Amino acid sequence: MPEGDTIHRAVAKLRPALAGSRLVRFEAPRLVGPRPRPGETIDAVEAVGKHLLIRFSGGLTLETHMRMTGSWHLYRAGERWRKPVHLLRCLVEVEGWQAACFAAPVVRTFPTAATGTVDDPTAHLGPDLCIEHPDPDEVVATVVGRLAALDASTPVGEALLDQRVASGVGNVYKSEVCWHERVDPFAPLARVDEATRARLVRTAARLLRANLGPGRRRTVAEGLAVYGRRGSPCRRCGSAIRSDVRGELARVTYWCPTCQPPA
């Protein structure tokens, strides 16, 4: 599943081509909801956590969620697509550009006027940690408060993935953040004090925002600290990185058994 930084990168690529442009063609074979009409203006292209939103002047907002399979591509008019057409889930075409979304399982529209209400599919999300907030301490306090509302037996790594708590963290950053803060990702929240929770939130925000630009994702100078490195030496202590699949969603977690001992 793409992390929040991936969606923000996609927005940074799409926005200059789409925002302010007139819609020429819109296709979405599996769209849930009404369709924007050619001739409307694209008012905005936004990222909210792992959701990519395109707002149209006719009053609709297109929401896509990539889950494990989706991706947005931007092509010059007439350029050959890098994905087969049968994977197309949405096409937003403006003069000179085609923005194509492939294999996304969630493609739907909702009234822009419903933003922030129960009819907004992103309203339940916690603060987006990819965004540079004007008061970062307030954001940290909000997220820590939401963590406190979870079941105390919830593993801290699983809690970091809960988009209701804070949006943007995915499986990669879950593992990386816990390594940076020397926290056992399987420790229940009851064993993670408030100061440590705050450090985890700050580190998650810092790592996500550090990867909004182009280039390979890095959380340490060499690349990633633990994710995808099972059996390789820990970049801090040299111990062999371990991995395991746990939880209801059977997500893999990577950690260093020496730097992150059981709580």
CSV table of C-alpha atoms in Angstrom, one decimal:
chain,number,residue,atom,x,y,z
A,1,MET,CA,0.0,0.0,0.0
A,2,PRO,CA,1.5,3.4,-0.9
A,3,GLU,CA,2.5,5.5,2.0
A,4,GLY,CA,1.4,9.1,2.5
A,5,ASP,CA,4.6,10.4,0.9
A,6,THR,CA,3.8,8.5,-2.3
A,7,ILE,CA,0.5,10.2,-2.6
A,8,HIS,CA,1.9,13.6,-1.9
A,9,ARG,CA,4.5,13.0,-4.6
A,10,ALA,CA,1.8,12.0,-7.1
A,11,VAL,CA,-0.1,15.2,-6.3
A,12,ALA,CA,3.0,17.3,-6.8
A,13,LYS,CA,3.3,15.8,-10.3
A,14,LEU,CA,-0.3,16.0,-11.2
A,15,ARG,CA,-1.1,19.4,-9.8
A,16,PRO,CA,0.9,21.6,-12.3
A,17,ALA,CA,-0.7,19.8,-15.3
A,18,LEU,CA,-4.3,19.7,-14.0
A,19,ALA,CA,-5.1,22.5,-11.6
A,20,GLY,CA,-6.8,25.4,-13.3
A,21,SER,CA,-7.2,23.4,-16.5
A,22,ARG,CA,-10.5,22.6,-18.3
A,23,LEU,CA,-11.6,19.0,-18.3
A,24,VAL,CA,-11.6,17.6,-21.8
A,25,ARG,CA,-12.4,14.0,-21.1
A,26,PHE,CA,-13.3,11.9,-18.0
A,27,GLU,CA,-13.5,8.1,-18.0
A,28,ALA,CA,-14.0,5.9,-15.0
A,29,PRO,CA,-15.4,2.4,-15.8
A,30,ARG,CA,-16.0,1.5,-12.1
A,31,LEU,CA,-16.8,4.9,-10.7
A,32,VAL,CA,-19.0,5.1,-7.7
A,33,GLY,CA,-21.0,8.3,-7.8
A,34,PRO,CA,-21.8,11.0,-10.4
A,35,ARG,CA,-19.3,12.1,-13.1
A,36,PRO,CA,-17.8,15.5,-13.6
A,37,ARG,CA,-18.5,16.9,-17.0
A,38,PRO,CA,-16.2,18.0,-19.8
A,39,GLY,CA,-15.8,21.7,-19.8
A,40,GLU,CA,-15.6,22.0,-16.0
A,41,THR,CA,-12.4,23.4,-14.4
A,42,ILE,CA,-10.2,21.4,-12.1
A,43,ASP,CA,-10.1,23.5,-9.0
A,44,ALA,CA,-7.6,21.6,-7.0
A,45,VAL,CA,-5.5,18.4,-6.7
A,46,GLU,CA,-4.9,17.4,-3.1
A,47,ALA,CA,-3.5,14.7,-0.9
A,48,VAL,CA,-5.2,13.8,2.4
A,49,GLY,CA,-3.2,11.0,4.0
A,50,LYS,CA,-3.3,8.1,1.5
A,51,HIS,CA,-6.2,9.6,-0.4
A,52,LEU,CA,-5.8,11.6,-3.6
A,53,LEU,CA,-8.5,14.1,-4.3
A,54,ILE,CA,-9.3,16.1,-7.5
A,55,ARG,CA,-11.9,18.8,-7.1
A,56,PHE,CA,-14.0,20.0,-10.0
A,57,SER,CA,-15.8,23.3,-10.5
A,58,GLY,CA,-19.1,21.5,-11.0
A,59,GLY,CA,-19.2,20.6,-7.3
A,60,LEU,CA,-17.8,17.1,-7.3
A,61,THR,CA,-14.6,15.8,-5.7
A,62,LEU,CA,-13.0,12.6,-7.1
A,63,GLU,CA,-11.4,10.4,-4.5
A,64,THR,CA,-9.0,7.6,-5.2
A,65,HIS,CA,-7.3,5.3,-2.8
A,66,MET,CA,-4.5,3.1,-4.1
A,67,ARG,CA,-4.6,0.3,-1.5
A,68,MET,CA,-2.0,-2.3,-2.6
A,69,THR,CA,-2.3,-2.0,-6.3
A,70,GLY,CA,-3.1,1.5,-7.6
A,71,SER,CA,-1.0,4.2,-9.1
A,72,TRP,CA,-1.4,7.5,-10.9
A,73,HIS,CA,0.5,8.3,-14.1
A,74,LEU,CA,0.8,11.6,-16.0
A,75,TYR,CA,1.3,11.5,-19.8
A,76,ARG,CA,1.7,14.0,-22.5
A,77,ALA,CA,-1.1,13.9,-25.0
A,78,GLY,CA,-0.3,11.1,-27.4
A,79,GLU,CA,2.3,9.5,-25.2
A,80,ARG,CA,2.2,5.7,-24.9
A,81,TRP,CA,0.9,4.5,-21.5
A,82,ARG,CA,3.2,2.3,-19.4
A,83,LYS,CA,0.2,0.2,-18.1
A,84,PRO,CA,-2.4,-1.8,-20.1
A,85,VAL,CA,-5.7,-0.1,-20.8
A,86,HIS,CA,-7.7,-2.9,-19.0
A,87,LEU,CA,-6.1,-1.7,-15.7
A,88,LEU,CA,-7.4,1.9,-16.2
A,89,ARG,CA,-9.7,3.0,-13.4
A,90,CYS,CA,-9.9,6.7,-14.1
A,91,LEU,CA,-8.7,9.1,-16.8
A,92,VAL,CA,-8.7,12.8,-16.3
A,93,GLU,CA,-7.7,14.5,-19.6
A,94,VAL,CA,-7.0,18.2,-20.0
A,95,GLU,CA,-5.4,20.1,-22.9
A,96,GLY,CA,-2.0,18.5,-23.5
A,97,TRP,CA,-2.1,16.1,-20.6
A,98,GLN,CA,-3.7,12.8,-19.5
A,99,ALA,CA,-3.7,11.8,-15.9
A,100,ALA,CA,-4.4,8.0,-15.7
A,101,CYS,CA,-5.1,6.0,-12.5
A,102,PHE,CA,-4.5,2.3,-12.8
A,103,ALA,CA,-5.7,-0.6,-10.7
A,104,ALA,CA,-7.0,1.5,-7.8
A,105,PRO,CA,-9.7,-0.3,-6.0
A,106,VAL,CA,-11.4,2.9,-4.7
A,107,VAL,CA,-12.6,5.4,-7.3
A,108,ARG,CA,-15.6,7.5,-6.3
A,109,THR,CA,-17.0,11.0,-6.2
A,110,PHE,CA,-18.7,13.0,-3.5
A,111,PRO,CA,-20.1,16.5,-3.3
A,112,THR,CA,-17.3,19.0,-2.5
A,113,ALA,CA,-19.8,20.8,-0.2
A,114,ALA,CA,-19.7,17.7,2.0
A,115,THR,CA,-16.0,18.1,2.8
A,116,GLY,CA,-15.6,17.7,6.5
A,117,THR,CA,-19.0,16.1,7.1
A,118,VAL,CA,-20.0,12.5,7.6
A,119,ASP,CA,-20.4,12.2,3.8
A,120,ASP,CA,-16.7,13.1,3.3
A,121,PRO,CA,-14.8,9.7,3.0
A,122,THR,CA,-11.7,11.4,4.4
A,123,ALA,CA,-13.4,13.1,7.4
A,124,HIS,CA,-12.4,10.3,9.8
A,125,LEU,CA,-8.7,10.7,9.2
A,126,GLY,CA,-6.3,11.9,11.8
A,127,PRO,CA,-3.8,14.7,11.1
A,128,ASP,CA,-1.8,14.3,7.9
A,129,LEU,CA,1.8,13.9,9.0
A,130,CYS,CA,3.1,14.7,5.5
A,131,ILE,CA,1.9,18.3,5.9
A,132,GLU,CA,4.0,21.0,7.6
A,133,HIS,CA,1.5,22.2,10.2
A,134,PRO,CA,1.8,25.7,11.6
A,135,ASP,CA,1.6,24.3,15.2
A,136,PRO,CA,3.4,20.9,15.2
A,137,ASP,CA,3.2,20.6,19.0
A,138,GLU,CA,-0.6,20.8,18.7
A,139,VAL,CA,-0.6,18.1,16.0
A,140,VAL,CA,1.5,15.8,18.2
A,141,ALA,CA,-0.8,16.4,21.2
A,142,THR,CA,-3.8,15.5,19.0
A,143,VAL,CA,-2.2,12.3,17.8
A,144,VAL,CA,-1.1,11.3,21.2
A,145,GLY,CA,-4.6,11.9,22.5
A,146,ARG,CA,-6.0,9.7,19.7
A,147,LEU,CA,-3.5,6.9,20.6
A,148,ALA,CA,-4.7,7.1,24.2
A,149,ALA,CA,-8.3,6.4,23.0
A,150,LEU,CA,-7.3,3.1,21.4
A,151,ASP,CA,-7.4,-0.3,23.3
A,152,ALA,CA,-4.3,-0.4,25.5
A,153,SER,CA,-3.5,-3.9,24.2
A,154,THR,CA,-3.0,-2.6,20.7
A,155,PRO,CA,0.6,-3.2,19.5
A,156,VAL,CA,2.2,0.2,19.0
A,157,GLY,CA,3.2,-0.6,15.4
A,158,GLU,CA,-0.4,-1.4,14.6
A,159,ALA,CA,-1.5,1.8,16.2
A,160,LEU,CA,0.8,3.8,14.0
A,161,LEU,CA,-1.0,2.3,11.0
A,162,ASP,CA,-4.4,3.5,12.2
A,163,GLN,CA,-5.3,6.3,9.8
A,164,ARG,CA,-7.9,7.6,12.3
A,165,VAL,CA,-5.0,8.4,14.7
A,166,ALA,CA,-2.8,10.0,12.1
A,167,SER,CA,-2.8,9.7,8.4
A,168,GLY,CA,0.2,8.9,6.1
A,169,VAL,CA,2.0,6.2,7.9
A,170,GLY,CA,2.1,2.8,6.1
A,171,ASN,CA,4.0,-0.4,6.6
A,172,VAL,CA,7.4,0.9,5.6
A,173,TYR,CA,7.3,3.9,8.0
A,174,LYS,CA,5.8,1.8,10.8
A,175,SER,CA,8.9,-0.3,10.9
A,176,GLU,CA,11.3,2.5,10.2
A,177,VAL,CA,9.9,4.8,12.9
A,178,CYS,CA,9.9,2.1,15.6
A,179,TRP,CA,13.6,1.4,14.7
A,180,HIS,CA,14.6,5.0,14.9
A,181,GLU,CA,13.0,5.3,18.4
A,182,ARG,CA,14.3,1.9,19.6
A,183,VAL,CA,10.7,0.8,20.3
A,184,ASP,CA,9.5,-2.8,20.1
A,185,PRO,CA,6.8,-2.6,17.4
A,186,PHE,CA,4.8,-5.4,19.1
A,187,ALA,CA,4.7,-3.7,22.5
A,188,PRO,CA,1.2,-3.0,23.6
A,189,LEU,CA,0.3,0.7,24.0
A,190,ALA,CA,0.0,0.1,27.7
A,191,ARG,CA,3.8,-0.3,27.9
A,192,VAL,CA,4.6,2.7,25.8
A,193,ASP,CA,4.7,5.9,27.8
A,194,GLU,CA,3.3,9.3,26.5
A,195,ALA,CA,6.8,10.8,25.9
A,196,THR,CA,7.7,7.8,23.7
A,197,ARG,CA,4.4,8.0,21.8
A,198,ALA,CA,5.2,11.7,21.2
A,199,ARG,CA,8.6,10.9,19.9
A,200,LEU,CA,7.2,8.3,17.5
A,201,VAL,CA,4.8,10.8,16.1
A,202,ARG,CA,7.5,13.4,15.6
A,203,THR,CA,9.8,11.0,13.9
A,204,ALA,CA,7.0,9.7,11.7
A,205,ALA,CA,6.3,13.3,10.5
A,206,ARG,CA,10.0,14.1,10.0
A,207,LEU,CA,10.7,11.0,7.9
A,208,LEU,CA,7.5,11.3,5.8
A,209,ARG,CA,8.2,15.0,5.0
A,210,ALA,CA,11.9,14.2,4.3
A,211,ASN,CA,10.7,12.0,1.4
A,212,LEU,CA,8.3,14.2,-0.3
A,213,GLY,CA,10.8,15.2,-3.0
A,214,PRO,CA,12.2,13.1,-5.9
A,215,GLY,CA,14.6,10.3,-5.5
A,216,ARG,CA,14.7,7.0,-3.6
A,217,ARG,CA,13.0,6.8,-0.2
A,218,ARG,CA,15.5,7.2,2.6
A,219,THR,CA,15.1,7.1,6.4
A,220,VAL,CA,18.9,6.7,6.9
A,221,ALA,CA,21.8,7.7,4.7
A,222,GLU,CA,22.0,4.3,3.2
A,223,GLY,CA,18.3,4.0,2.3
A,224,LEU,CA,16.0,2.2,4.7
A,225,ALA,CA,17.0,1.1,8.1
A,226,VAL,CA,15.1,-2.2,8.5
A,227,TYR,CA,12.2,-2.5,6.0
A,228,GLY,CA,12.9,-5.2,3.4
A,229,ARG,CA,16.2,-6.1,5.1
A,230,ARG,CA,15.5,-9.4,6.8
A,231,GLY,CA,18.7,-11.2,7.7
A,232,SER,CA,20.8,-8.1,6.9
A,233,PRO,CA,22.9,-6.4,9.6
A,234,CYS,CA,21.3,-3.6,11.6
A,235,ARG,CA,22.7,-0.3,10.4
A,236,ARG,CA,23.2,0.7,14.1
A,237,CYS,CA,24.3,-2.5,16.0
A,238,GLY,CA,25.0,-5.1,13.3
A,239,SER,CA,22.5,-7.7,14.6
A,240,ALA,CA,20.5,-9.5,11.9
A,241,ILE,CA,17.2,-7.8,11.1
A,242,ARG,CA,14.1,-9.9,11.7
A,243,SER,CA,10.7,-9.9,10.2
A,244,ASP,CA,7.3,-11.4,11.1
A,245,VAL,CA,3.7,-11.3,9.8
A,246,ARG,CA,1.2,-10.5,12.5
A,247,GLY,CA,-2.2,-8.8,13.1
A,248,GLU,CA,-5.6,-9.1,11.6
A,249,LEU,CA,-4.4,-7.7,8.2
A,250,ALA,CA,-1.3,-10.0,8.2
A,251,ARG,CA,1.2,-7.2,7.6
A,252,VAL,CA,4.9,-7.7,7.8
A,253,THR,CA,7.0,-5.9,10.3
A,254,TYR,CA,10.8,-5.5,10.3
A,255,TRP,CA,12.8,-4.8,13.4
A,256,CYS,CA,16.2,-5.2,15.1
A,257,PRO,CA,16.0,-7.7,18.1
A,258,THR,CA,18.9,-6.0,19.8
A,259,CYS,CA,18.0,-2.3,19.3
A,260,GLN,CA,14.3,-3.0,19.9
A,261,PRO,CA,14.0,-5.6,22.7
A,262,PRO,CA,10.6,-6.7,23.9
A,263,ALA,CA,9.0,-4.2,26.1
